[in-house]
Amino acid sequence: MLIDYAAITHPGHVRKNNEDAYLLSALDGEEPIINATARALKVGDAGLLVAVADGMGGAAAGEVASREGLAAVALFLFGHWGRLTPASAVEDELLKALETAVERASDAVLRYSDDDRTARGMGSTLTAAVIWNGCAYFAQVGDSRAYLVRQGGLHQITEDQTLVNDLVAQGSLTREQARVHPQRNMITQALGSPQPLRVVLSRLALCRGDRLLCCSDGLHGEVPDAHILAVLSQGLSPRRSLELLVEEALAHGGRDNITGVLLSLNDPALDLPEPGEELDLVQPSVEALRPGFWQRLLRSLRGGAR
C-alpha cells in the first residue's frame, strides 16, 4: 500500500522547548522516522506505525519522555507485530500486542525518571496507529488525538483522557464548556505514571480516500473541528494541508507545541466507502484480549505449531 503523508512539529509562540514528537515507521525492522520529513511511504506486509506524543515534565524532561515513549513502542512492535502475517494473526492478538507496546513505553519513561532525579515526574501522551491489512489499529493515552476524514465528514477516533472529558461523560459539563474550561489540559492518563495505565484500543476498517490525522493538543486545542475539516477537505497535498493547520494554530496564539501527522490513503487496493455508510469503529474490551494471548501469539510466531 502506498501512503502519501506529511508531518510537522512546531514549538509554538510561547514555549522555549518542543516537547512534542512524532514517529513513522514501517514495521519491517527499518529505522523509525522520528521527527524527520518525507513525502510517501510504501507499506508492506509488516504494516506502518504512526504515533504522536506530547511530553511534560519541565526543563528537557518532556522532550525525553515523548521520544523515549515513541522509541519503546517501535522497538516492541518491531519484534512482534512485524513477524505476524494476515494469515497467521488474530486481530485480538494484534490489539493486545499494541497495548503491550504502549505499556512497555510507559515503563520505559517511568524507569528513566526514576534513574534521573532531574526527570522526576516526567510523562507523555501517546496516540498511536498501526496501518495494516486494510485497517488502522489505534492506541490512546492522554489527550493527543486521531481524526478521520471520510465522505466530507470529520470523525474523532480517539477520546481524550482528561478531567473535563470525564465531566462531559458524567453530564456535568457540555463539550462547549469543556473546550474553554481552565482545567481542560489536565490529563488523567500518561506514559510514565506510576499508577495503572489504561490504554484505549480501537480498530477502523480503512477506505480509499480516507485521511487520517494524528495531532497533539497544541493543534486541536487551537483549531476548531470545523476548521480542521474545511482544510482537510480541500484536496490539497498532505504537506500543504498540515501547513495551513499549523498556521491557524499559531494565529490563534500558539500557546503550546504543535504537532501533526497526516496520512492520505488513495491506494486502489482499498475499497471505496459506501454512500452514507456508518463508521466501522470497533473498541474491544481490553480484558477480553487477555486470556491465552501469549500462548496464541507464540504459536503464530512459530508458524502455527501446536
Short mmCIF file of C-alpha atoms in Angstrom, two decimals:
data_model
loop_
_atom_site.label_atom_id
_atom_site.label_comp_id
_atom_site.label_asym_id
_atom_site.label_seq_id
_atom_site.Cartn_x
_atom_site.Cartn_y
_atom_site.Cartn_z
CA MET A 1 0.00 0.00 0.00
CA LEU A 2 1.35 3.43 -0.94
CA ILE A 3 0.56 6.21 1.53
CA ASP A 4 1.20 9.91 0.99
CA TYR A 5 1.92 11.74 4.20
CA ALA A 6 3.28 14.85 5.84
CA ALA A 7 4.47 15.54 9.37
CA ILE A 8 5.17 18.85 11.08
CA THR A 9 6.17 19.76 14.62
CA HIS A 10 6.50 23.39 15.78
CA PRO A 11 7.38 24.79 19.24
CA GLY A 12 4.64 27.44 19.07
CA HIS A 13 4.94 31.06 20.17
CA VAL A 14 5.23 30.63 23.94
CA ARG A 15 7.36 27.63 24.93
CA LYS A 16 11.13 27.51 24.53
CA ASN A 17 11.33 23.73 24.20
CA ASN A 18 9.40 21.50 21.85
CA GLU A 19 8.28 18.55 23.99
CA ASP A 20 6.18 17.04 21.19
CA ALA A 21 7.47 14.26 18.97
CA TYR A 22 6.13 12.09 16.18
CA LEU A 23 7.14 8.78 14.66
CA LEU A 24 6.54 6.96 11.39
CA SER A 25 7.98 3.56 10.73
CA ALA A 26 7.33 0.57 8.51
CA LEU A 27 7.30 -2.40 10.88
CA ASP A 28 9.87 -4.35 8.92
CA GLY A 29 12.97 -3.69 11.01
CA GLU A 30 13.98 -0.44 9.33
CA GLU A 31 15.00 2.55 11.44
CA PRO A 32 11.96 4.56 12.63
CA ILE A 33 11.47 8.09 11.37
CA ILE A 34 11.33 10.30 14.47
CA ASN A 35 10.78 13.99 13.74
CA ALA A 36 12.06 13.57 10.16
CA THR A 37 10.41 14.68 6.94
CA ALA A 38 9.39 12.61 3.92
CA ARG A 39 6.57 12.56 1.40
CA ALA A 40 5.48 8.97 0.77
CA LEU A 41 5.84 5.53 2.26
CA LYS A 42 5.26 2.12 0.76
CA VAL A 43 3.65 -0.09 3.38
CA GLY A 44 4.40 -3.77 3.04
CA ASP A 45 3.01 -6.81 4.82
CA ALA A 46 4.50 -5.70 8.15
CA GLY A 47 2.42 -2.51 8.32
CA LEU A 48 3.11 1.11 9.24
CA LEU A 49 3.35 2.62 12.73
CA VAL A 50 2.34 6.27 13.18
CA ALA A 51 2.42 8.00 16.56
CA VAL A 52 2.32 11.43 18.18
CA ALA A 53 3.49 12.09 21.74
CA ASP A 54 3.25 15.24 23.87
CA GLY A 55 5.78 15.21 26.68
CA MET A 56 5.66 17.01 30.01
CA GLY A 57 7.94 17.42 32.96
CA GLY A 58 9.84 20.70 32.86
CA ALA A 59 13.38 21.50 31.71
CA ALA A 60 14.19 18.97 28.99
CA ALA A 61 12.35 16.07 30.65
CA GLY A 62 9.25 16.39 28.47
CA GLU A 63 11.33 16.09 25.32
CA VAL A 64 12.94 12.94 26.68
CA ALA A 65 9.60 11.44 27.73
CA SER A 66 7.96 11.80 24.33
CA ARG A 67 10.94 10.39 22.45
CA GLU A 68 11.60 7.56 24.91
CA GLY A 69 7.96 6.55 24.67
CA LEU A 70 7.93 6.52 20.88
CA ALA A 71 11.17 4.57 20.64
CA ALA A 72 9.92 1.93 23.11
CA VAL A 73 6.67 1.41 21.18
CA ALA A 74 8.55 0.96 17.91
CA LEU A 75 11.11 -1.39 19.46
CA PHE A 76 8.47 -3.72 20.87
CA LEU A 77 6.38 -3.81 17.72
CA PHE A 78 9.44 -4.48 15.54
CA GLY A 79 9.86 -7.73 17.45
CA HIS A 80 6.20 -8.79 17.48
CA TRP A 81 3.80 -7.22 15.02
CA GLY A 82 6.26 -7.29 12.14
CA ARG A 83 6.51 -11.10 12.34
CA LEU A 84 2.78 -11.65 12.01
CA THR A 85 1.03 -12.03 8.66
CA PRO A 86 -2.65 -11.70 7.76
CA ALA A 87 -2.87 -15.50 7.52
CA SER A 88 -1.43 -16.22 10.97
CA ALA A 89 -2.57 -13.25 13.02
CA VAL A 90 -5.68 -13.00 15.14
CA GLU A 91 -7.00 -9.46 15.41
CA ASP A 92 -7.32 -9.60 19.19
CA GLU A 93 -3.65 -10.59 19.40
CA LEU A 94 -2.66 -7.63 17.26
CA LEU A 95 -4.54 -5.24 19.51
CA LYS A 96 -3.03 -6.87 22.58
CA ALA A 97 0.46 -6.51 21.07
CA LEU A 98 -0.23 -2.81 20.53
CA GLU A 99 -1.46 -2.44 24.11
CA THR A 100 1.64 -4.22 25.43
CA ALA A 101 3.88 -1.94 23.35
CA VAL A 102 2.28 1.11 24.97
CA GLU A 103 2.63 -0.42 28.45
CA ARG A 104 6.32 -1.09 27.76
CA ALA A 105 6.69 2.53 26.65
CA SER A 106 5.14 3.76 29.89
CA ASP A 107 7.51 1.54 31.88
CA ALA A 108 10.48 2.91 29.93
CA VAL A 109 9.52 6.51 30.70
CA LEU A 110 8.98 5.68 34.38
CA ARG A 111 12.36 3.91 34.65
CA TYR A 112 14.10 6.89 33.10
CA SER A 113 12.50 9.31 35.57
CA ASP A 114 13.38 7.00 38.48
CA ASP A 115 17.03 6.89 37.38
CA ASP A 116 17.41 10.63 36.72
CA ARG A 117 16.44 12.98 39.54
CA THR A 118 16.08 15.92 37.14
CA ALA A 119 13.44 13.98 35.18
CA ARG A 120 11.23 13.02 38.14
CA GLY A 121 7.54 13.29 37.29
CA MET A 122 8.01 13.41 33.54
CA GLY A 123 5.39 11.82 31.32
CA SER A 124 3.84 11.87 27.89
CA THR A 125 0.63 11.41 25.99
CA LEU A 126 0.55 8.92 23.13
CA THR A 127 -1.73 8.47 20.16
CA ALA A 128 -0.54 5.58 18.01
CA ALA A 129 -1.95 3.91 14.91
CA VAL A 130 -0.77 0.86 13.01
CA ILE A 131 -1.91 0.70 9.38
CA TRP A 132 -2.06 -2.99 8.45
CA ASN A 133 -4.04 -5.26 6.17
CA GLY A 134 -6.61 -2.61 5.23
CA CYS A 135 -7.28 -1.48 8.80
CA ALA A 136 -5.98 1.04 11.31
CA TYR A 137 -5.39 -0.12 14.88
CA PHE A 138 -5.31 2.69 17.46
CA ALA A 139 -3.95 3.01 21.00
CA GLN A 140 -4.69 6.08 23.09
CA VAL A 141 -3.20 7.53 26.28
CA GLY A 142 -3.83 11.17 27.24
CA ASP A 143 -5.23 13.94 25.06
CA SER A 144 -3.44 13.84 21.74
CA ARG A 145 -5.96 12.80 19.08
CA ALA A 146 -6.61 10.82 15.93
CA TYR A 147 -9.14 12.10 13.40
CA LEU A 148 -10.58 10.56 10.24
CA VAL A 149 -11.91 12.50 7.26
CA ARG A 150 -14.25 10.42 5.10
CA GLN A 151 -17.00 11.40 2.66
CA GLY A 152 -16.95 15.03 3.75
CA GLY A 153 -17.19 14.32 7.47
CA LEU A 154 -14.71 14.61 10.34
CA HIS A 155 -14.69 11.84 12.93
CA GLN A 156 -12.71 12.00 16.18
CA ILE A 157 -11.43 8.44 16.54
CA THR A 158 -9.89 8.77 19.99
CA GLU A 159 -11.39 10.12 23.21
CA ASP A 160 -9.38 12.48 25.41
CA GLN A 161 -8.39 11.01 28.76
CA THR A 162 -8.88 14.27 30.65
CA LEU A 163 -10.69 15.55 33.70
CA VAL A 164 -13.07 17.68 31.63
CA ASN A 165 -13.89 14.82 29.26
CA ASP A 166 -14.83 12.71 32.28
CA LEU A 167 -17.08 15.55 33.44
CA VAL A 168 -18.69 15.72 29.99
CA ALA A 169 -19.33 11.96 30.11
CA GLN A 170 -20.96 12.41 33.53
CA GLY A 171 -23.18 15.21 32.21
CA SER A 172 -21.55 17.83 34.46
CA LEU A 173 -20.15 19.85 31.53
CA THR A 174 -21.12 20.42 27.92
CA ARG A 175 -18.49 19.99 25.21
CA GLU A 176 -18.59 23.76 24.63
CA GLN A 177 -17.87 24.38 28.34
CA ALA A 178 -15.11 21.78 28.32
CA ARG A 179 -13.33 23.48 25.43
CA VAL A 180 -12.76 26.67 27.48
CA HIS A 181 -12.55 25.12 30.96
CA PRO A 182 -9.44 26.27 32.91
CA GLN A 183 -8.52 22.62 33.62
CA ARG A 184 -9.11 21.37 30.08
CA ASN A 185 -5.47 20.27 29.75
CA MET A 186 -5.44 18.13 32.91
CA ILE A 187 -4.97 14.57 31.67
CA THR A 188 -5.93 11.50 33.69
CA GLN A 189 -3.60 9.03 31.93
CA ALA A 190 0.03 9.39 30.81
CA LEU A 191 3.05 7.34 29.88
CA GLY A 192 5.42 7.27 32.85
CA SER A 193 2.74 7.39 35.53
CA PRO A 194 3.28 5.03 38.49
CA GLN A 195 -0.49 4.41 38.50
CA PRO A 196 -2.01 1.56 36.44
CA LEU A 197 -2.21 2.58 32.80
CA ARG A 198 -5.48 2.44 30.86
CA VAL A 199 -4.80 2.10 27.14
CA VAL A 200 -7.87 2.61 24.94
CA LEU A 201 -7.78 0.39 21.85
CA SER A 202 -9.83 0.56 18.67
CA ARG A 203 -9.88 -0.72 15.11
CA LEU A 204 -11.10 1.00 11.95
CA ALA A 205 -11.59 -0.54 8.52
CA LEU A 206 -9.98 1.83 6.01
CA CYS A 207 -11.44 3.06 2.72
CA ARG A 208 -9.95 4.65 -0.36
CA GLY A 209 -9.90 8.42 0.03
CA ASP A 210 -9.55 8.38 3.82
CA ARG A 211 -7.36 10.94 5.53
CA LEU A 212 -6.00 10.19 9.00
CA LEU A 213 -4.67 12.97 11.23
CA CYS A 214 -2.80 12.33 14.48
CA CYS A 215 -2.06 15.52 16.40
CA SER A 216 -1.15 16.99 19.77
CA ASP A 217 -3.44 19.32 21.71
CA GLY A 218 -1.39 22.27 20.51
CA LEU A 219 -3.19 21.77 17.20
CA HIS A 220 -6.65 20.51 18.12
CA GLY A 221 -6.84 22.83 21.13
CA GLU A 222 -6.38 25.90 18.93
CA VAL A 223 -8.12 24.87 15.69
CA PRO A 224 -11.86 24.03 15.88
CA ASP A 225 -13.01 20.76 14.37
CA ALA A 226 -14.96 22.60 11.68
CA HIS A 227 -11.78 24.32 10.53
CA ILE A 228 -9.82 21.05 10.56
CA LEU A 229 -12.48 19.53 8.31
CA ALA A 230 -12.53 22.55 6.00
CA VAL A 231 -8.77 22.38 5.47
CA LEU A 232 -8.58 18.61 5.04
CA SER A 233 -11.49 18.60 2.57
CA GLN A 234 -9.88 20.98 0.06
CA GLY A 235 -7.98 18.27 -1.80
CA LEU A 236 -4.61 19.85 -1.02
CA SER A 237 -1.45 17.82 -0.55
CA PRO A 238 -0.86 16.44 2.95
CA ARG A 239 2.03 18.85 3.40
CA ARG A 240 0.06 21.95 2.43
CA SER A 241 -2.93 20.84 4.50
CA LEU A 242 -0.77 20.48 7.61
CA GLU A 243 0.95 23.79 6.97
CA LEU A 244 -2.43 25.54 6.95
CA LEU A 245 -3.50 23.85 10.19
CA VAL A 246 -0.25 24.77 11.94
CA GLU A 247 -0.50 28.35 10.65
CA GLU A 248 -4.02 28.62 12.10
CA ALA A 249 -2.91 27.19 15.45
CA LEU A 250 -0.14 29.78 15.56
CA ALA A 251 -2.53 32.56 14.56
CA HIS A 252 -4.79 31.58 17.46
CA GLY A 253 -1.94 32.04 19.92
CA GLY A 254 0.39 29.07 19.52
CA ARG A 255 0.39 28.62 23.30
CA ASP A 256 1.62 25.04 23.15
CA ASN A 257 3.84 22.90 20.95
CA ILE A 258 2.04 21.93 17.73
CA THR A 259 2.45 18.56 16.02
CA GLY A 260 0.53 16.74 13.32
CA VAL A 261 0.97 13.70 11.08
CA LEU A 262 -1.42 13.44 8.13
CA LEU A 263 -1.88 10.31 6.03
CA SER A 264 -3.68 10.29 2.68
CA LEU A 265 -4.93 6.83 1.68
CA ASN A 266 -5.68 6.58 -2.03
CA ASP A 267 -4.39 3.11 -2.79
CA PRO A 268 -6.59 1.27 -5.35
CA ALA A 269 -6.39 -1.84 -3.17
CA LEU A 270 -8.71 -0.16 -0.66
CA ASP A 271 -12.46 -0.25 -1.22
CA LEU A 272 -14.40 2.96 -1.77
CA PRO A 273 -16.78 3.80 1.08
CA GLU A 274 -20.46 3.14 0.51
CA PRO A 275 -22.57 6.34 0.38
CA GLY A 276 -23.97 7.04 3.83
CA GLU A 277 -22.09 4.11 5.35
CA GLU A 278 -21.66 4.35 9.12
CA LEU A 279 -18.17 4.40 10.58
CA ASP A 280 -16.97 0.89 11.42
CA LEU A 281 -15.02 1.72 14.60
CA VAL A 282 -14.59 -1.22 16.96
CA GLN A 283 -13.44 -0.76 20.57
CA PRO A 284 -12.93 -4.20 22.09
CA SER A 285 -12.85 -4.92 25.80
CA VAL A 286 -9.24 -4.98 26.96
CA GLU A 287 -9.99 -7.79 29.41
CA ALA A 288 -11.34 -9.91 26.56
CA LEU A 289 -7.92 -9.71 24.92
CA ARG A 290 -6.00 -11.19 27.83
CA PRO A 291 -6.80 -14.92 28.18
CA GLY A 292 -4.33 -17.12 26.34
CA PHE A 293 -2.79 -14.22 24.45
CA TRP A 294 0.87 -15.16 24.86
CA GLN A 295 0.26 -18.82 24.02
CA ARG A 296 -1.58 -17.90 20.82
CA LEU A 297 1.00 -15.26 19.91
CA LEU A 298 3.86 -17.70 20.34
CA ARG A 299 2.07 -20.24 18.14
CA SER A 300 1.62 -17.55 15.49
CA LEU A 301 5.27 -16.56 15.65
CA ARG A 302 6.29 -20.21 15.32
CA GLY A 303 4.22 -20.67 12.20
CA GLY A 304 1.16 -22.16 13.87
CA ALA A 305 2.98 -25.02 15.63
CA ARG A 306 0.97 -26.51 18.47
#
